[in-house]
Tab-separated table of C-alpha atoms and ligand atoms in Angstrom:
chain	number	residue	atom	x	y	z
F	1	MET	CA	174.209	178.810	23.390
F	2	ARG	CA	170.733	177.336	23.507
F	3	THR	CA	169.247	173.872	23.891
F	4	ILE	CA	166.201	173.256	21.698
F	5	VAL	CA	163.896	170.270	22.162
F	6	VAL	CA	162.303	169.812	18.764
F	7	ASN	CA	159.496	167.764	17.200
F	8	GLY	CA	157.804	166.673	20.430
F	9	THR	CA	154.286	167.146	21.802
F	10	VAL	CA	154.494	169.535	24.732
F	11	ILE	CA	152.056	168.572	27.465
F	12	ASN	CA	151.177	170.887	30.324
F	13	ALA	CA	148.284	170.570	32.754
F	14	GLU	CA	146.293	173.010	30.605
F	15	GLY	CA	146.709	171.190	27.321
F	16	ARG	CA	149.032	169.981	24.604
F	17	VAL	CA	150.636	171.486	21.572
F	18	ALA	CA	153.099	170.380	18.893
F	19	ALA	CA	155.896	172.746	19.855
F	20	ASP	CA	159.617	173.209	20.293
F	21	VAL	CA	161.071	174.176	23.667
F	22	VAL	CA	163.882	176.703	23.652
F	23	ILE	CA	166.187	176.780	26.667
F	24	GLU	CA	168.871	179.298	27.546
F	25	GLY	CA	170.971	178.480	30.580
F	26	GLU	CA	168.693	177.156	33.314
F	27	ARG	CA	165.423	178.588	32.035
F	28	ILE	CA	162.878	178.067	29.281
F	29	VAL	CA	162.868	181.128	27.060
F	30	SER	CA	160.046	180.077	24.754
F	31	VAL	CA	157.706	177.278	23.792
F	32	VAL	CA	157.110	177.747	20.089
F	33	PRO	CA	154.145	176.000	18.428
F	34	ARG	CA	155.250	174.429	15.172
F	35	SER	CA	152.241	175.944	13.458
F	36	ALA	CA	153.904	179.336	14.142
F	37	ASN	CA	157.396	180.332	13.009
F	38	ALA	CA	159.705	177.343	13.043
F	39	VAL	CA	162.624	177.585	15.450
F	40	VAL	CA	165.825	177.713	13.435
F	41	PRO	CA	168.719	176.296	15.453
F	42	GLY	CA	171.988	178.198	15.259
F	43	PRO	CA	175.375	176.497	14.814
F	44	ASP	CA	176.057	176.651	18.565
F	45	ASP	CA	172.681	175.305	19.621
F	46	THR	CA	172.214	171.815	20.993
F	47	VAL	CA	169.222	170.138	19.392
F	48	ILE	CA	167.380	167.275	21.094
F	49	ASP	CA	164.959	165.438	18.850
F	50	ALA	CA	161.730	164.379	20.607
F	51	THR	CA	159.916	162.971	17.580
F	52	GLY	CA	157.113	160.667	18.696
F	53	CYS	CA	157.546	161.677	22.331
F	54	PHE	CA	155.809	163.780	24.945
F	55	VAL	CA	157.740	166.720	26.339
F	56	ILE	CA	156.577	167.294	29.897
F	57	PRO	CA	157.651	169.235	32.998
F	58	GLY	CA	160.012	167.353	35.292
F	59	GLY	CA	158.189	165.497	38.039
F	60	VAL	CA	157.847	166.974	41.526
F	61	ASP	CA	157.715	164.348	44.271
F	62	ALA	CA	156.489	166.222	47.332
F	63	HIS	CA	156.805	163.344	49.821
F	64	VAL	CA	159.999	161.324	50.156
F	65	HIS	CA	162.151	160.024	53.001
F	66	MET	CA	165.815	159.643	52.023
F	67	GLN	CA	168.135	158.222	54.717
F	68	LEU	CA	165.345	158.549	57.294
F	69	ASP	CA	166.559	157.573	60.739
F	70	THR	CA	163.679	155.686	62.375
F	71	GLY	CA	165.583	155.181	65.616
F	72	THR	CA	166.308	151.536	64.821
F	73	THR	CA	167.392	151.752	61.180
F	74	VAL	CA	167.891	154.224	58.347
F	75	SER	CA	165.951	154.136	55.075
F	76	SER	CA	168.240	152.643	52.477
F	77	ASP	CA	168.420	155.415	49.869
F	78	SER	CA	170.803	158.241	50.649
F	79	PHE	CA	170.029	161.645	49.176
F	80	GLU	CA	172.542	160.695	46.493
F	81	SER	CA	171.193	157.290	45.493
F	82	GLY	CA	167.569	158.366	45.953
F	83	THR	CA	167.847	161.450	43.786
F	84	ILE	CA	169.733	159.538	41.078
F	85	ALA	CA	166.894	157.007	41.060
F	86	ALA	CA	164.329	159.819	40.983
F	87	ALA	CA	166.096	161.393	38.009
F	88	HIS	CA	166.006	158.117	36.085
F	89	GLY	CA	162.253	158.086	36.583
F	90	GLY	CA	161.688	161.641	35.355
F	91	THR	CA	161.458	163.365	38.726
F	92	THR	CA	163.535	166.544	38.906
F	93	THR	CA	162.422	167.894	42.295
F	94	ILE	CA	161.908	166.187	45.633
F	95	ILE	CA	160.692	167.530	48.941
F	96	ASP	CA	161.911	165.576	51.969
F	97	PHE	CA	161.435	166.299	55.684
F	98	ALA	CA	163.382	167.782	58.565
F	99	GLU	CA	162.107	166.013	61.653
F	100	GLN	CA	161.724	167.567	65.079
F	101	ARG	CA	161.359	164.688	67.534
F	102	LEU	CA	159.735	164.880	70.959
F	103	GLY	CA	162.060	166.930	73.164
F	104	GLY	CA	164.108	168.150	70.180
F	105	GLN	CA	164.497	171.621	68.699
F	106	VAL	CA	162.919	172.593	65.389
F	107	LEU	CA	165.767	174.785	64.185
F	108	THR	CA	168.424	172.231	65.048
F	109	SER	CA	166.509	169.507	63.242
F	110	PHE	CA	166.243	171.696	60.162
F	111	GLU	CA	169.946	172.563	60.166
F	112	GLN	CA	170.965	168.923	60.589
F	113	ARG	CA	168.732	167.700	57.799
F	114	PHE	CA	169.833	170.501	55.503
F	115	ALA	CA	173.479	169.543	56.080
F	116	GLU	CA	172.729	165.883	55.281
F	117	ALA	CA	171.122	166.687	51.945
F	118	GLU	CA	173.126	169.663	50.777
F	119	SER	CA	176.103	168.096	49.040
F	120	GLN	CA	174.370	164.934	47.854
F	121	CYS	CA	171.350	165.758	45.717
F	122	VAL	CA	171.539	165.476	41.941
F	123	ILE	CA	168.158	167.172	41.455
F	124	ASP	CA	166.570	170.167	43.156
F	125	TRP	CA	165.199	169.631	46.608
F	126	GLY	CA	163.314	171.200	49.463
F	127	LEU	CA	162.317	170.327	53.016
F	128	HIS	CA	159.051	170.269	54.925
F	129	GLN	CA	159.325	170.649	58.694
F	130	VAL	CA	157.933	167.783	60.791
F	131	LEU	CA	156.671	168.784	64.222
F	132	GLY	CA	156.946	165.835	66.585
F	133	GLY	CA	156.607	167.885	69.745
F	134	VAL	CA	154.301	170.860	69.263
F	135	ASP	CA	154.888	173.418	72.013
F	136	ALA	CA	155.150	177.216	72.149
F	137	GLN	CA	158.842	177.319	71.207
F	138	ALA	CA	158.394	174.838	68.361
F	139	LEU	CA	155.670	177.034	66.868
F	140	ILE	CA	157.742	180.228	67.208
F	141	ASP	CA	160.698	178.520	65.554
F	142	THR	CA	158.610	176.993	62.785
F	143	ARG	CA	157.053	180.363	61.985
F	144	SER	CA	160.559	181.791	61.591
F	145	LEU	CA	161.482	179.090	59.072
F	146	VAL	CA	159.292	180.681	56.397
F	147	GLU	CA	161.481	183.773	56.120
F	148	ARG	CA	164.723	182.231	57.305
F	149	GLU	CA	164.826	179.113	55.159
F	150	GLY	CA	161.921	179.246	52.735
F	151	VAL	CA	160.098	176.363	54.415
F	152	ALA	CA	156.428	176.727	53.525
F	153	SER	CA	154.959	173.534	54.983
F	154	ILE	CA	154.848	171.476	58.149
F	155	LYS	CA	153.905	167.869	58.823
F	156	LEU	CA	151.910	166.598	61.778
F	157	PHE	CA	151.166	163.030	62.827
F	158	MET	CA	147.839	161.774	64.177
F	159	ALA	CA	149.472	158.303	64.250
F	160	TYR	CA	152.479	156.864	66.108
F	161	PRO	CA	151.670	157.716	69.767
F	162	GLY	CA	154.798	158.173	71.878
F	163	ARG	CA	156.906	159.000	68.835
F	164	LEU	CA	155.693	161.648	66.411
F	165	TYR	CA	152.038	161.850	67.510
F	166	SER	CA	150.335	165.174	68.214
F	167	ASP	CA	147.086	165.353	70.169
F	168	ASP	CA	144.133	167.401	68.932
F	169	GLY	CA	145.106	170.435	71.010
F	170	GLN	CA	148.611	170.431	69.581
F	171	ILE	CA	147.247	169.986	66.085
F	172	LEU	CA	144.826	172.869	66.574
F	173	ARG	CA	147.636	175.194	67.702
F	174	ALA	CA	149.816	174.202	64.756
F	175	LEU	CA	146.898	174.684	62.353
F	176	GLN	CA	146.231	178.135	63.807
F	177	MET	CA	149.839	178.987	63.005
F	178	CYS	CA	149.290	177.711	59.449
F	179	ALA	CA	146.081	179.725	59.034
F	180	ASP	CA	148.014	182.785	60.152
F	181	THR	CA	151.151	182.292	58.032
F	182	GLY	CA	149.697	180.467	55.022
F	183	MET	CA	151.969	177.489	55.636
F	184	MET	CA	150.575	174.194	54.376
F	185	ALA	CA	149.853	171.635	57.116
F	186	MET	CA	150.536	168.117	55.896
F	187	VAL	CA	148.852	165.533	58.105
F	188	HIS	CA	149.393	161.803	58.487
F	189	ALA	CA	145.757	161.052	59.195
F	190	GLU	CA	145.202	157.816	61.105
F	191	ASN	CA	143.755	157.462	64.604
F	192	GLY	CA	146.967	156.283	66.234
F	193	LEU	CA	145.553	155.668	69.728
F	194	ALA	CA	142.846	153.333	68.430
F	195	ILE	CA	145.286	151.614	66.067
F	196	ASP	CA	147.654	150.882	68.940
F	197	VAL	CA	144.837	149.071	70.772
F	198	LEU	CA	144.102	146.947	67.688
F	199	ILE	CA	147.802	146.151	67.280
F	200	GLU	CA	148.120	145.112	70.922
F	201	GLN	CA	145.049	142.860	70.619
F	202	ALA	CA	146.227	141.274	67.350
F	203	VAL	CA	149.674	140.531	68.764
F	204	ALA	CA	148.164	139.095	71.990
F	205	ALA	CA	146.018	136.774	69.843
F	206	GLY	CA	149.081	135.628	67.872
F	207	ASN	CA	147.926	137.376	64.703
F	208	THR	CA	151.266	138.727	63.563
F	209	GLY	CA	151.338	138.013	59.797
F	210	PRO	CA	151.955	140.893	57.386
F	211	GLU	CA	148.253	141.199	56.547
F	212	PHE	CA	147.543	142.196	60.152
F	213	HIS	CA	149.435	145.414	59.510
F	214	SER	CA	146.528	146.408	57.286
F	215	LEU	CA	143.792	144.790	59.373
F	216	THR	CA	144.851	146.738	62.477
F	217	ARG	CA	144.771	150.030	60.557
F	218	PRO	CA	141.240	149.895	59.104
F	219	PRO	CA	140.091	152.534	56.618
F	220	GLU	CA	137.515	153.796	59.110
F	221	LEU	CA	140.365	154.993	61.350
F	222	GLU	CA	141.950	156.798	58.414
F	223	ALA	CA	138.619	158.434	57.529
F	224	GLU	CA	137.952	159.441	61.132
F	225	ALA	CA	141.314	161.166	61.344
F	226	VAL	CA	140.806	162.970	58.011
F	227	HIS	CA	137.446	164.187	59.283
F	228	ARG	CA	138.964	165.393	62.567
F	229	ALA	CA	141.867	167.122	60.848
F	230	ALA	CA	139.451	168.907	58.503
F	231	VAL	CA	137.269	170.086	61.394
F	232	LEU	CA	140.336	171.342	63.273
F	233	ALA	CA	141.614	173.142	60.160
F	234	ARG	CA	138.262	174.938	59.778
F	235	VAL	CA	138.114	175.870	63.465
F	236	ALA	CA	141.706	177.129	63.230
F	237	GLY	CA	140.617	179.682	60.626
F	238	ASN	CA	140.645	177.505	57.534
F	239	ALA	CA	144.284	176.509	57.582
F	240	PRO	CA	145.643	175.017	54.337
F	241	LEU	CA	145.496	171.270	54.976
F	242	TYR	CA	147.077	168.485	52.934
F	243	ILE	CA	146.339	164.846	53.714
F	244	VAL	CA	149.355	162.672	52.935
F	245	HIS	CA	149.279	159.126	51.539
F	246	LEU	CA	145.497	158.832	51.336
F	247	SER	CA	144.738	155.161	50.760
F	248	SER	CA	141.021	154.460	51.034
F	249	SER	CA	137.590	155.298	49.645
F	250	HIS	CA	136.497	156.070	53.192
F	251	ALA	CA	139.141	158.776	53.633
F	252	LEU	CA	138.504	160.163	50.168
F	253	ARG	CA	134.812	160.611	50.995
F	254	GLU	CA	135.823	162.721	53.999
F	255	VAL	CA	138.016	164.922	51.800
F	256	VAL	CA	135.135	165.442	49.381
F	257	GLU	CA	132.749	166.207	52.224
F	258	ALA	CA	135.191	168.676	53.807
F	259	ARG	CA	135.721	170.429	50.472
F	260	SER	CA	131.966	170.776	50.069
F	261	ARG	CA	132.002	172.672	53.376
F	262	GLY	CA	134.645	175.039	52.052
F	263	THR	CA	137.543	173.478	53.913
F	264	ASN	CA	140.893	174.400	52.411
F	265	ILE	CA	141.838	170.738	52.080
F	266	PHE	CA	143.932	168.862	49.531
F	267	ALA	CA	145.077	165.251	49.409
F	268	GLU	CA	147.699	163.095	47.793
F	269	THR	CA	147.676	159.408	47.101
F	270	CYS	CA	150.672	157.231	46.183
F	271	PRO	CA	151.385	154.615	43.496
F	272	GLN	CA	151.228	151.799	46.052
F	273	TYR	CA	147.549	152.510	46.761
F	274	LEU	CA	146.773	152.689	43.042
F	275	HIS	CA	148.522	149.429	42.161
F	276	LEU	CA	149.055	147.142	45.172
F	277	SER	CA	146.654	145.389	47.535
F	278	LEU	CA	146.309	143.669	50.883
F	279	GLU	CA	145.486	140.314	49.317
F	280	GLU	CA	148.095	140.120	46.565
F	281	HIS	CA	151.002	141.738	48.393
F	282	LEU	CA	150.723	141.669	52.184
F	283	GLY	CA	148.942	138.362	51.647
F	284	GLN	CA	152.163	136.752	50.390
F	285	GLY	CA	153.139	136.083	54.012
F	286	TRP	CA	156.744	136.046	55.193
F	287	PRO	CA	159.260	137.031	54.049
F	288	ASN	CA	158.001	138.909	50.978
F	289	GLY	CA	154.923	140.400	52.638
F	290	ALA	CA	157.252	142.502	54.789
F	291	GLY	CA	158.186	144.472	51.693
F	292	PHE	CA	154.664	145.867	51.516
F	293	ILE	CA	154.310	147.091	55.091
F	294	CYS	CA	153.765	150.825	54.959
F	295	SER	CA	151.441	153.313	56.631
F	296	THR	CA	148.778	154.076	55.691
F	297	PRO	CA	148.514	150.403	54.719
F	298	LEU	CA	147.624	148.687	51.467
F	299	ARG	CA	143.881	148.137	51.212
F	300	SER	CA	141.664	145.248	50.139
F	301	ARG	CA	141.213	144.961	46.408
F	302	HIS	CA	137.607	143.882	46.978
F	303	ASP	CA	136.489	147.264	48.296
F	304	HIS	CA	136.875	149.506	45.212
F	305	HIS	CA	139.540	151.656	46.837
F	306	GLN	CA	141.736	151.690	43.744
F	307	ALA	CA	138.885	152.545	41.371
F	308	ASP	CA	137.801	155.359	43.687
F	309	LEU	CA	141.351	156.729	43.944
F	310	TRP	CA	141.786	156.797	40.155
F	311	GLU	CA	138.417	158.491	39.818
F	312	GLY	CA	139.400	160.922	42.581
F	313	LEU	CA	142.522	161.796	40.624
F	314	ARG	CA	140.531	162.264	37.449
F	315	ILE	CA	138.040	164.711	38.943
F	316	ASP	CA	140.489	166.528	41.234
F	317	GLN	CA	139.248	165.185	44.539
F	318	LEU	CA	142.873	164.111	44.872
F	319	ALA	CA	145.374	166.772	43.874
F	320	VAL	CA	148.723	164.998	43.826
F	321	VAL	CA	150.495	161.661	43.517
F	322	SER	CA	153.664	161.471	45.643
F	323	THR	CA	155.592	158.334	46.465
F	324	ASP	CA	156.168	158.498	50.239
F	325	HIS	CA	159.421	156.841	49.152
F	326	CYS	CA	160.766	155.184	52.304
F	327	PRO	CA	162.783	152.112	51.297
F	328	PHE	CA	164.143	149.418	53.606
F	329	CYS	CA	166.000	146.359	52.348
F	330	LEU	CA	164.024	143.177	52.859
F	331	ARG	CA	166.386	140.879	54.738
F	332	GLU	CA	168.685	143.326	56.467
F	333	GLN	CA	166.100	145.878	57.514
F	334	LYS	CA	162.455	144.865	57.102
F	335	LEU	CA	163.048	141.488	58.749
F	336	ALA	CA	165.856	142.459	61.116
F	337	ASN	CA	163.621	142.331	64.191
F	338	GLY	CA	161.752	139.146	63.300
F	339	GLU	CA	158.588	138.068	61.548
F	340	ALA	CA	155.844	140.091	63.218
F	341	PHE	CA	154.081	142.958	61.459
F	342	ASN	CA	154.501	145.336	64.400
F	343	VAL	CA	158.326	145.176	64.364
F	344	VAL	CA	158.821	145.767	60.626
F	345	PRO	CA	159.932	149.292	59.654
F	346	ASN	CA	157.174	150.995	57.668
F	347	GLY	CA	157.736	152.139	54.134
F	348	ILE	CA	157.924	151.297	50.430
F	349	GLY	CA	160.467	152.529	47.889
F	350	GLY	CA	159.124	153.913	44.642
F	351	VAL	CA	160.659	157.288	43.830
F	352	GLU	CA	161.963	155.943	40.509
F	353	HIS	CA	158.664	154.668	39.193
F	354	ARG	CA	156.050	157.278	40.073
F	355	MET	CA	155.812	158.858	36.623
F	356	ASP	CA	155.573	155.444	34.950
F	357	LEU	CA	153.106	153.996	37.445
F	358	VAL	CA	150.770	156.969	37.194
F	359	TYR	CA	151.150	156.902	33.413
F	360	GLN	CA	149.631	153.409	33.520
F	361	GLY	CA	146.441	155.218	34.529
F	362	VAL	CA	146.630	157.067	31.213
F	363	VAL	CA	147.179	153.796	29.367
F	364	ALA	CA	144.173	152.273	31.159
F	365	GLY	CA	141.986	155.310	30.403
F	366	HIS	CA	141.588	156.500	34.004
F	367	ILE	CA	143.158	159.938	33.466
F	368	SER	CA	144.367	162.074	30.580
F	369	GLU	CA	148.008	162.853	29.812
F	370	GLU	CA	147.364	166.425	30.967
F	371	ARG	CA	146.048	165.242	34.306
F	372	TRP	CA	149.082	162.921	34.640
F	373	VAL	CA	151.320	165.968	34.270
F	374	GLU	CA	149.191	167.963	36.679
F	375	VAL	CA	149.147	165.450	39.551
F	376	CYS	CA	152.827	164.518	39.134
F	377	ALA	CA	154.327	167.975	38.573
F	378	THR	CA	152.117	171.043	38.265
F	379	ALA	CA	149.900	170.644	41.314
F	380	PRO	CA	152.649	169.680	43.789
F	381	ALA	CA	154.737	172.611	42.573
F	382	ARG	CA	151.834	175.011	43.031
F	383	LEU	CA	150.684	173.640	46.388
F	384	PHE	CA	154.166	173.699	47.887
F	385	GLY	CA	155.285	177.092	46.655
F	386	LEU	CA	157.665	176.088	43.873
F	387	GLY	CA	156.892	178.966	41.549
F	388	ALA	CA	159.475	178.035	38.887
F	389	LYS	CA	158.605	174.325	38.643
F	390	GLY	CA	155.914	172.112	37.140
F	391	VAL	CA	155.140	173.985	33.905
F	392	LEU	CA	156.789	174.184	30.481
F	393	ALA	CA	156.503	177.883	29.682
F	394	GLN	CA	158.666	180.944	29.313
F	395	GLY	CA	160.488	181.839	32.518
F	396	PHE	CA	160.095	178.466	34.235
F	397	ASP	CA	163.064	176.302	35.157
F	398	ALA	CA	164.110	174.077	32.261
F	399	ASP	CA	163.226	170.845	34.052
F	400	VAL	CA	162.104	168.885	31.032
F	401	VAL	CA	161.345	165.201	30.521
F	402	ILE	CA	161.140	163.564	27.123
F	403	TYR	CA	158.764	160.665	27.590
F	404	ASP	CA	158.277	157.965	24.970
F	405	PRO	CA	154.705	156.645	25.122
F	406	ASN	CA	155.677	153.627	23.019
F	407	ALA	CA	158.536	152.433	25.213
F	408	THR	CA	157.977	149.343	27.339
F	409	SER	CA	159.803	147.933	30.332
F	410	VAL	CA	159.419	145.559	33.240
F	411	ILE	CA	160.106	146.913	36.721
F	412	GLY	CA	162.518	144.927	38.877
F	413	ALA	CA	165.208	145.133	41.535
F	414	ALA	CA	167.830	143.891	39.085
F	415	THR	CA	167.485	147.000	36.938
F	416	HIS	CA	166.239	149.785	39.194
F	417	HIS	CA	168.572	152.451	40.560
F	418	MET	CA	167.181	152.668	44.086
F	419	ASN	CA	169.382	151.248	46.823
F	420	LEU	CA	166.883	148.537	47.589
F	421	ASP	CA	167.207	144.756	47.344
F	422	TYR	CA	163.632	144.172	46.190
F	423	SER	CA	160.965	146.021	44.258
F	424	ALA	CA	157.370	146.378	45.400
F	425	TYR	CA	156.535	146.377	41.680
F	426	GLU	CA	158.699	143.390	40.668
F	427	GLY	CA	157.575	142.057	37.288
F	428	VAL	CA	155.093	144.845	36.570
F	429	SER	CA	155.033	145.654	32.843
F	430	VAL	CA	155.057	149.327	32.070
F	431	GLN	CA	153.964	151.039	28.879
F	432	GLY	CA	155.771	154.347	28.287
F	433	GLY	CA	159.155	155.404	29.583
F	434	VAL	CA	161.549	158.231	30.259
F	435	ARG	CA	164.046	158.869	27.471
F	436	THR	CA	165.811	162.103	28.437
F	437	VAL	CA	165.742	164.277	31.562
F	438	LEU	CA	166.926	167.864	31.810
F	439	SER	CA	167.314	169.590	35.137
F	440	ARG	CA	167.667	173.371	34.861
F	441	GLY	CA	168.782	172.969	31.270
F	442	GLU	CA	171.338	170.235	31.883
F	443	VAL	CA	170.823	166.733	30.496
F	444	ILE	CA	171.147	164.499	33.561
F	445	VAL	CA	169.694	161.256	32.155
F	446	ASN	CA	169.729	160.053	28.569
F	447	ASN	CA	168.553	156.614	27.441
F	448	GLY	CA	169.080	155.161	30.899
F	449	THR	CA	172.521	156.681	31.452
F	450	PHE	CA	173.018	159.092	34.340
F	451	LEU	CA	174.983	162.150	33.223
F	452	GLY	CA	174.482	164.452	36.221
F	453	ARG	CA	176.781	165.331	39.069
F	454	VAL	CA	176.380	164.621	42.763
F	455	GLY	CA	175.672	167.848	44.644
F	456	ARG	CA	174.394	169.756	41.602
F	457	GLY	CA	170.839	169.833	43.017
F	458	LYS	CA	169.800	173.214	44.417
F	459	TYR	CA	167.992	173.790	47.676
F	460	LEU	CA	164.629	175.375	46.876
F	461	ARG	CA	163.348	178.144	49.072
F	462	ARG	CA	159.583	178.010	48.814
F	463	ASP	CA	156.752	180.542	49.071
F	464	VAL	CA	153.600	180.091	51.094
F	465	SER	CA	150.190	179.587	49.698
F	466	ARG	CA	149.312	179.986	46.078
F	467	HIS	CA	146.595	177.514	46.820
F	468	ILE	CA	143.760	179.058	48.776
F	469	ARG	CA	140.609	177.826	47.074
H	1	URP	O1	155.146	153.761	55.960
H	1	URP	C1	155.490	154.931	55.799
H	1	URP	N1	154.724	155.751	55.161
H	1	URP	N2	156.676	155.358	56.279
H	1	URP	C2	157.163	156.670	56.172
H	1	URP	C3	156.713	157.572	57.262
H	1	URP	C4	155.320	158.105	57.055
H	1	URP	O2	154.447	157.803	57.844
H	1	URP	O3	155.081	158.829	56.082
H	2	ZN	ZN1	152.988	159.197	57.119
H	3	ZN	ZN1	155.949	159.662	54.595
């Protein structure tokens, strides 16, 4: 028995074609242009009509934090609720993080995180390994994760001193390991030591409004850290380096400069940096401003950051859009410790709306439909070793989204599926929308109804490095 998606326009990163997609079991067996022989469905075949719609690969969100324990609270989406929300938005793969904390063991942290996710996910999932305490044993253990568990990427923090922070020596050692193994080093690039001084000074001066979260994390300190990470990656033997949640023109310029020197560097941005700003969102004050506190922070709309990020996506200075989905409910979590920017848990929820929010860049003429598919699915799959994801072609997993470019909706907490009592995009009108989502050949969302099963998502072992430039 086959499933055949007929009458749609198939869009891959390489181009588009009027074609039918033939699925057997979990895989695509052919993509048949309608100018060639028409696919004739048999009596046992399931036919899904995609007339007027795009047929695209399921989204790959390479940066999410489900039920992340910050030490004081836990991000509000479980793997179950977060992956259901992701599925509604056309994302069929997530990569979350196992987190080694200072003094903790890498392998234990991986096993614990794996156990948390295993029975809950409704879509396919993988894990990056966070190193919060780089030492000799941590590096030995992390190296072993490639073979043992199919973990092809690590994450390092240049921010958050005393918590997850690594110094330059630790980062260099970890990058040497990545150069040697081909593992991708994801880096949260902000100069955390300098930021902590600015935070201390702002708080001492009584400047504790939400906007000071952004003002104490200036773009120069993001750019400086990107520059330093790129230099260290080159010195380490040109380790594959991936800058997470890039938010500013300043940091983007450093990526471009490093690439021009042959650095093996890639970067992602997130919908919040493409759509939200310091003035309009953090500038709302308390309580709503708390909902926009995330790191890296939202930037000023007066400084052309958003225009530069869209342009960076268009011309491949930026490779990927991920969400950095890290939701906390407004009253119970964001404001639980009071109204001061430095005590609000960092993070924004958005896993459900990434495909739509990036599609608004197509509507506005910033990027093509093909590039939308590439930054949301194809590139993250390729960069993070997901060889069967991100492309609609023979042999790939049948993760297929039918996307109606003429649909319209308004984003809001009353209708979203994330376990979150507010939306950072409340009231935003969206052109285009997900109609049907297949994950490995199974329809899991149709016209807004979830049809999947909790625990059906498969853990994805990943390969290292298909991405050396
Ligand atoms: O504010 C954010 N991004 N919270 C999640 C953790 C991180 O730094 O990615
Ligand atoms: Zn981060
Ligand atoms: Zn993150």
